[in-house]
Coordinates of C-alpha atoms and ligand atoms in Angstrom, one line a residue:
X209 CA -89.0 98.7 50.1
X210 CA -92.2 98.7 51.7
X211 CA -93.7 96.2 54.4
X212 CA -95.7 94.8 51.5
X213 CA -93.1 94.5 49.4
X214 CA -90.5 92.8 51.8
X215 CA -92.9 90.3 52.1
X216 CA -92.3 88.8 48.9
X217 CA -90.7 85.3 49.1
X218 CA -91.5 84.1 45.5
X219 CA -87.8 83.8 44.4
X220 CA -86.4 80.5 45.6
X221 CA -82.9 80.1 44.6
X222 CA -81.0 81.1 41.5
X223 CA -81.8 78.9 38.9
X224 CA -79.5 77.6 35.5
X225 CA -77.7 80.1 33.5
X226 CA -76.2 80.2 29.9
X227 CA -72.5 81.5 28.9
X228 CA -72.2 82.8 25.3
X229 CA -68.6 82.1 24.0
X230 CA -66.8 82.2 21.3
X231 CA -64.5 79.1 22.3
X232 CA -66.9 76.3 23.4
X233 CA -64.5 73.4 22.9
X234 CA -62.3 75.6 25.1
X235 CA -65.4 76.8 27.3
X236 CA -66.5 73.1 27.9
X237 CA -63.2 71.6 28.7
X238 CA -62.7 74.5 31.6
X239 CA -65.8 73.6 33.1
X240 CA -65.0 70.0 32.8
X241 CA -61.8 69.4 33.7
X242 CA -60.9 72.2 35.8
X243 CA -64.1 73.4 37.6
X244 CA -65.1 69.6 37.8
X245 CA -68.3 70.1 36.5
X246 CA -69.6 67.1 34.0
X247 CA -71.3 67.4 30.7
X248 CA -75.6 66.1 30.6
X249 CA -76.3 66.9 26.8
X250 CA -75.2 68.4 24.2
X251 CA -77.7 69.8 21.5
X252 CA -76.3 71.8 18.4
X253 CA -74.3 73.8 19.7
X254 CA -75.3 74.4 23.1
X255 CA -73.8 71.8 26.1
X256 CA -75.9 71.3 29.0
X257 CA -73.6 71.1 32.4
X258 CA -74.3 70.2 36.2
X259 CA -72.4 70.4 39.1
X260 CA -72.3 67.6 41.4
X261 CA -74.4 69.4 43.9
X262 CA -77.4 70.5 41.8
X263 CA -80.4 68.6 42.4
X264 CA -81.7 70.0 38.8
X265 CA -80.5 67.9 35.8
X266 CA -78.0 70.6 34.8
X267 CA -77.4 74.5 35.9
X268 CA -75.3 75.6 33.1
X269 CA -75.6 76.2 29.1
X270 CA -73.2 77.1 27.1
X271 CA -73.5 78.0 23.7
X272 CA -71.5 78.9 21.2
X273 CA -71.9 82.8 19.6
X274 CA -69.0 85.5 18.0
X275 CA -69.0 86.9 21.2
X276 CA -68.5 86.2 25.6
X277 CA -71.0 87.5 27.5
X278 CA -74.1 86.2 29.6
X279 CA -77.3 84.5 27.4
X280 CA -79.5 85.1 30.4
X281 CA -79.4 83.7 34.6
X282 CA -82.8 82.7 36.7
X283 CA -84.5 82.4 39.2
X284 CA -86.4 79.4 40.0
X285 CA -90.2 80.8 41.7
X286 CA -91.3 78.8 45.1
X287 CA -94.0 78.0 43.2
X288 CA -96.4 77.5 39.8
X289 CA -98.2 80.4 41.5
X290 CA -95.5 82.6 42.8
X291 CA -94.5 82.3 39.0
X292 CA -97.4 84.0 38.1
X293 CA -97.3 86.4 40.5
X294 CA -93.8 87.8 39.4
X295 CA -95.1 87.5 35.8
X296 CA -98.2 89.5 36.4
X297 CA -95.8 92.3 38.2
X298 CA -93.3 92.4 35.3
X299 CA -95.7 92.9 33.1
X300 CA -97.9 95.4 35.1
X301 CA -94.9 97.6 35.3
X302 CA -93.2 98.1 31.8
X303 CA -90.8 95.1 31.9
X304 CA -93.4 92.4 30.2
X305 CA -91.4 89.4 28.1
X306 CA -92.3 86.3 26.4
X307 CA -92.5 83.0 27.5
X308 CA -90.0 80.0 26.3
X309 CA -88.9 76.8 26.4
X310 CA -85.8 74.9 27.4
X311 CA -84.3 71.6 27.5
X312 CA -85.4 69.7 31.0
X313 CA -87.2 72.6 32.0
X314 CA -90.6 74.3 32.0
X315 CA -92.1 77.0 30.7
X316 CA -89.9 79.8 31.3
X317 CA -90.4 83.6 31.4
X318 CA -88.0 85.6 29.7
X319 CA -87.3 89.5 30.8
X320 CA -84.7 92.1 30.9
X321 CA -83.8 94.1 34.0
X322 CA -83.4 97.8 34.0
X323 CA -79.9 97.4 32.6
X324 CA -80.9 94.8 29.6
X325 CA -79.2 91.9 31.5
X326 CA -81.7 89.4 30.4
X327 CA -83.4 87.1 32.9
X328 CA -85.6 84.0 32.8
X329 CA -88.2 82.9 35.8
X330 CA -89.2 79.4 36.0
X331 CA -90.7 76.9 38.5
X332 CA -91.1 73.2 36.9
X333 CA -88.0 71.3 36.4
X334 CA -86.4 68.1 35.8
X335 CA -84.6 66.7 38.7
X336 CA -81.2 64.7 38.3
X337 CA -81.4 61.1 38.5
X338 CA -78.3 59.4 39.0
X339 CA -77.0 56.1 37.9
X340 CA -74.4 53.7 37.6
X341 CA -71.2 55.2 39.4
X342 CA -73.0 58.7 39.6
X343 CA -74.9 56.8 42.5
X344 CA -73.7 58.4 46.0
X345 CA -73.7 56.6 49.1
X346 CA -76.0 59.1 50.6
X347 CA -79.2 59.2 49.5
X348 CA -79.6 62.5 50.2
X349 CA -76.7 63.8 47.9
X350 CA -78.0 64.3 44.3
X351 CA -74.9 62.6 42.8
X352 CA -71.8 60.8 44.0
X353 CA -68.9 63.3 45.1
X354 CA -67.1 64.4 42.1
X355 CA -63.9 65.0 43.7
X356 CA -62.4 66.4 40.3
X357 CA -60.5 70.0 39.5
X358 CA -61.8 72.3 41.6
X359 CA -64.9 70.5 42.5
X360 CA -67.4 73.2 42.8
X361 CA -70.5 72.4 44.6
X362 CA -73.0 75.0 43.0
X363 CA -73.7 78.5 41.8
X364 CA -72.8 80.8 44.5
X365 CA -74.2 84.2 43.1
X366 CA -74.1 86.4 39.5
X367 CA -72.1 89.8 39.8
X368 CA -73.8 92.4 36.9
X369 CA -72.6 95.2 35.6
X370 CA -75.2 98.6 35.5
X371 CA -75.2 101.9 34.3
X372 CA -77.7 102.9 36.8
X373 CA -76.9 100.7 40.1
X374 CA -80.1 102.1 42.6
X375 CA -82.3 101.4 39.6
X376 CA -81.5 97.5 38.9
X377 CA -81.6 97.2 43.4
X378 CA -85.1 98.7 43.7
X379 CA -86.2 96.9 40.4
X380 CA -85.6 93.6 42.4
X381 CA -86.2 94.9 45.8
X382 CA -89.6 96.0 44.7
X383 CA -91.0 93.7 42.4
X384 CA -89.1 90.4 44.0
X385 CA -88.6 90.9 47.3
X386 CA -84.8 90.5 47.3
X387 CA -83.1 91.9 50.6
X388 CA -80.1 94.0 49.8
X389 CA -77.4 93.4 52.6
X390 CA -74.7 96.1 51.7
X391 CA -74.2 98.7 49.2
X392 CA -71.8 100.8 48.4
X393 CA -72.3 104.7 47.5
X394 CA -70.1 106.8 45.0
X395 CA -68.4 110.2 45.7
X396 CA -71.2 112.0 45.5
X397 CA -72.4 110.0 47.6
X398 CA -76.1 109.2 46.1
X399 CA -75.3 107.2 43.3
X400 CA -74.4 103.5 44.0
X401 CA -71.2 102.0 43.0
X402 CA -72.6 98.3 44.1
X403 CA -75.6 96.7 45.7
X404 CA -75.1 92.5 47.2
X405 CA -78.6 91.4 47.4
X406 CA -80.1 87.9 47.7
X407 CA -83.4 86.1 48.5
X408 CA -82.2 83.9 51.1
X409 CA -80.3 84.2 54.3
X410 CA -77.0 83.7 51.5
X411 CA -75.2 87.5 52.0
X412 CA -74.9 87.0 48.0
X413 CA -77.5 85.7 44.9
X414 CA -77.4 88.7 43.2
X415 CA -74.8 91.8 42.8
X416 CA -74.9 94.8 40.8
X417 CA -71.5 96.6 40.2
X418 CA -71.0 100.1 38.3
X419 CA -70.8 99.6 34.8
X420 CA -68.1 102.4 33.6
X421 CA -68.2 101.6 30.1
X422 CA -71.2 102.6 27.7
X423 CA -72.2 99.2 27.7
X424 CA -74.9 97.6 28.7
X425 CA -76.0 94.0 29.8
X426 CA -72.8 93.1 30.5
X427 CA -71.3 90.1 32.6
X428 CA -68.8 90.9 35.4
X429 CA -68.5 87.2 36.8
X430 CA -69.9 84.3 37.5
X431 CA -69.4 82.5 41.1
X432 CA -68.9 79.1 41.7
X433 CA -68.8 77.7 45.4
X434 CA -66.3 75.3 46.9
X435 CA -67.0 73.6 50.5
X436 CA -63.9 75.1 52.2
X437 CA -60.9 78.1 52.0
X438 CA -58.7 75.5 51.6
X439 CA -60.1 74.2 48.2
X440 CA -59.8 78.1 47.1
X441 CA -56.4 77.4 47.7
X442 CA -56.0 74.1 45.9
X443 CA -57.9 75.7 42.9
X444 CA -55.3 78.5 42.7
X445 CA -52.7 75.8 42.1
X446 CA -54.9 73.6 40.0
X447 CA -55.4 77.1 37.3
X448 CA -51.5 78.2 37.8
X449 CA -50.9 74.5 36.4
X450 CA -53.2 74.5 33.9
X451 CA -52.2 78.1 32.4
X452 CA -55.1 79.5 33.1
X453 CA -53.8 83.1 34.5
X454 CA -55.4 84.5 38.0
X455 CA -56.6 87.6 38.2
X456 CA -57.1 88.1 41.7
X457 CA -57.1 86.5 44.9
X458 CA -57.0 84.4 46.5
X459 CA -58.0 86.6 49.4
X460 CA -60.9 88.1 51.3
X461 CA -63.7 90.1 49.9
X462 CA -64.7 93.0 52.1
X463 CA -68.4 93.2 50.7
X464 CA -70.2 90.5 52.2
X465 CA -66.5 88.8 53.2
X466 CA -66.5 85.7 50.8
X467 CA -62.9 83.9 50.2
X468 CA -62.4 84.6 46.6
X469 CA -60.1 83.8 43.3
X470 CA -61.2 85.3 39.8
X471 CA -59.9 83.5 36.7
X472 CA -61.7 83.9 33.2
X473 CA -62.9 80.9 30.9
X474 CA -61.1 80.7 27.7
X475 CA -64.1 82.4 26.2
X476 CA -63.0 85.4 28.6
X477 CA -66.0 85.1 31.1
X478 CA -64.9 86.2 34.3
X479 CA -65.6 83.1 36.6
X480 CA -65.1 83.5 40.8
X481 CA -64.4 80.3 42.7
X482 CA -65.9 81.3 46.1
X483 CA -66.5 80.0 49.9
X484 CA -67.9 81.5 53.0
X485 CA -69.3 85.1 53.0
X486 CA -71.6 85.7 55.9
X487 CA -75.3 84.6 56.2
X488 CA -77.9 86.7 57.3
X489 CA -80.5 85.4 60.1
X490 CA -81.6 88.9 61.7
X491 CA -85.0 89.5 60.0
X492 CA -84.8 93.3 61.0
X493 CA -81.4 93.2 59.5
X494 CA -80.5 96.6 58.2
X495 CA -78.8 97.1 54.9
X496 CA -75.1 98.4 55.9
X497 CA -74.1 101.3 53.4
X498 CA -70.7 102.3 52.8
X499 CA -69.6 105.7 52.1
X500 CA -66.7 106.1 49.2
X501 CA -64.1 107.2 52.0
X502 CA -64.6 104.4 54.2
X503 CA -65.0 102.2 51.1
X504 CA -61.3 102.8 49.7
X505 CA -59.7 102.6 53.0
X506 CA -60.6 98.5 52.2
X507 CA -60.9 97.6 56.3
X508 CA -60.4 93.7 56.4
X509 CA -57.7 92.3 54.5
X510 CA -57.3 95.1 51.9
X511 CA -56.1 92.8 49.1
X512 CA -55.2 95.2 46.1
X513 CA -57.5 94.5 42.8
X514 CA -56.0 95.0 39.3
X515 CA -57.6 97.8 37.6
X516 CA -59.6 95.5 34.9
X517 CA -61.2 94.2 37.7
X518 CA -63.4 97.1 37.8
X519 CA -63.7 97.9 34.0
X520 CA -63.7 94.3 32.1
X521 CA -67.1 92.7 31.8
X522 CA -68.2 90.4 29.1
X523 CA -68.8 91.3 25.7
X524 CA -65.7 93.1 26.2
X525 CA -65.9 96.0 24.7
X526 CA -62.6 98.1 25.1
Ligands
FE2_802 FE1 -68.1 87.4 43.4

């Protein structure tokens, strides 16, 4: 990245994102009653859902289609004019979209990344208003405590699967700005195996796995974050319960060290409930890289993965 470049702060946060399932009674009721997130509108067959710590009207969409997989994630811009600015360099450099419209928020720019994840940029949008019993004590809390399932608090960050790893982290490096905290390399030691990037101090927004299918576009998970390990903990026990089988954790990730446990929606979107991972406050901090060796010898806790970890991504297409 260049001085120029790196100098980019148009990207303020990740913005709502829309599931496609096949199950969205099923999809829905997850959300609901065991992530703890509540229902704003419904609309055909798209639901419109918010956690109780977004200060937008909602953060999630979930529509129904034949098949799981991700509809599209965003960024909200810092501005109507850093929203033009991104525009202008998507378009500039062979990535150009369309605008479009969704409900409780403005116009939105729609674009693929170098993998044919698809992506939306926006800046205006409708803030939550709460009322009734939704009214918190503080008024500096967008809604009252939810206090339900596992009571996530927000997005944490969008894990991606690509074909081509170094392409999708300079695409964002380069035309966004996004600092990339770690990466890992693959045995031949050029080609990455995983990039964790963000636009904030978070050590996680955005994270770009190998894909090792011939898909492309495809969904590896989704993370939610909790205020504490301990809810982690109480979530594991709330999805045994419920059915809902875990796939791994809860333990310790060694990229970027989050507190993790993976479960899937019934649609089969991998979703992470997440805490922690490290913040980044150095501004001359220096991207750590991993070499495949040290990589595999898992330093930290060391927590063994199921296979399908690194192969299923949604559409599922084994
Ligand atoms: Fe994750």
């Amino acid at each position: 990245m260049t001085d120029a470049e790196s100098r980019i702060h148009d990207l303020a946060h990740l913005g709502h994102h829309c599931l496609r399932t096949p199950d969205p009674d099923r999809t829905v009721g997850y959300f609901v009653d065991l992530l703890g997130m509540d229902v704003v509108a419904r609309q055909g067959d798209a639901t419109y859902l918010r956690t109780f710590g977004d200060y937008e009207r909602w953060s999630l969409k979930v529509v129904a289609s034949h098949e799981a997989g991700l509809e599209y994630a965003s960024w909200r811009t810092r501005s109507p004019e850093a929203l033009d600015r991104r525009v202008a360099w998507l378009e500039s450099h062979g990535y150009g979209g369309a605008w479009t419209e969704e409900f409780a928020i403005g116009p939105c720019y729609s674009f693929q990344d170098p993998d044919g994840h698809p992506f939306r940029l926006y800046y205006e949008t409708e803030r939550y208003v709460p009322t009734g019993a939704d009214t918190p004590a503080l008024p500096t809390s967008p809604q009252a405590y939810a206090g339900r399932g596992a009571n996530v608090r927000r997005l944490d960050h969008v894990n991606l699967l690509a074909r081509d790893v170094r392409r999708c982290r300079e695409f964002w490096e380069d035309g966004f700005g996004l600092r990339t905290y770690e990466v890992v390399l693959g045995p031949d030691g050029v080609a990455e195996a995983g990039a964790w990037m963000s636009g904030s101090i978070q050590g996680h927004e955005l994270i770009y796995t190998q894909e090792r299918s011939t898909g492309s576009g495809r969904l590896h998970h989704l993370a939610y974050c909790v205020d504490s390990r301990e809810e982690v903990l109480r979530a594991a026990t709330i999805f045994a319960d419920a059915g809902v089988r875990i796939e791994a954790g809860p333990s310790q990730h060694t990229a970027i060290q989050g507190f993790y446990l993976y479960t899937r929606e019934p649609g089969g979107n991998r979703v992470e409930i997440a805490n922690g991972g490290y913040l980044v406050f150095a501004p001359d901090h220096e991207t750590f890289v991993w070499d495949a060796d040290r990589w595999e010898t898992k330093p930290g806790w060391g927590a063994r993965i199921p296979p399908e970890f690194h192969t299923y991504g949604t559409p599922d297409i084994t």
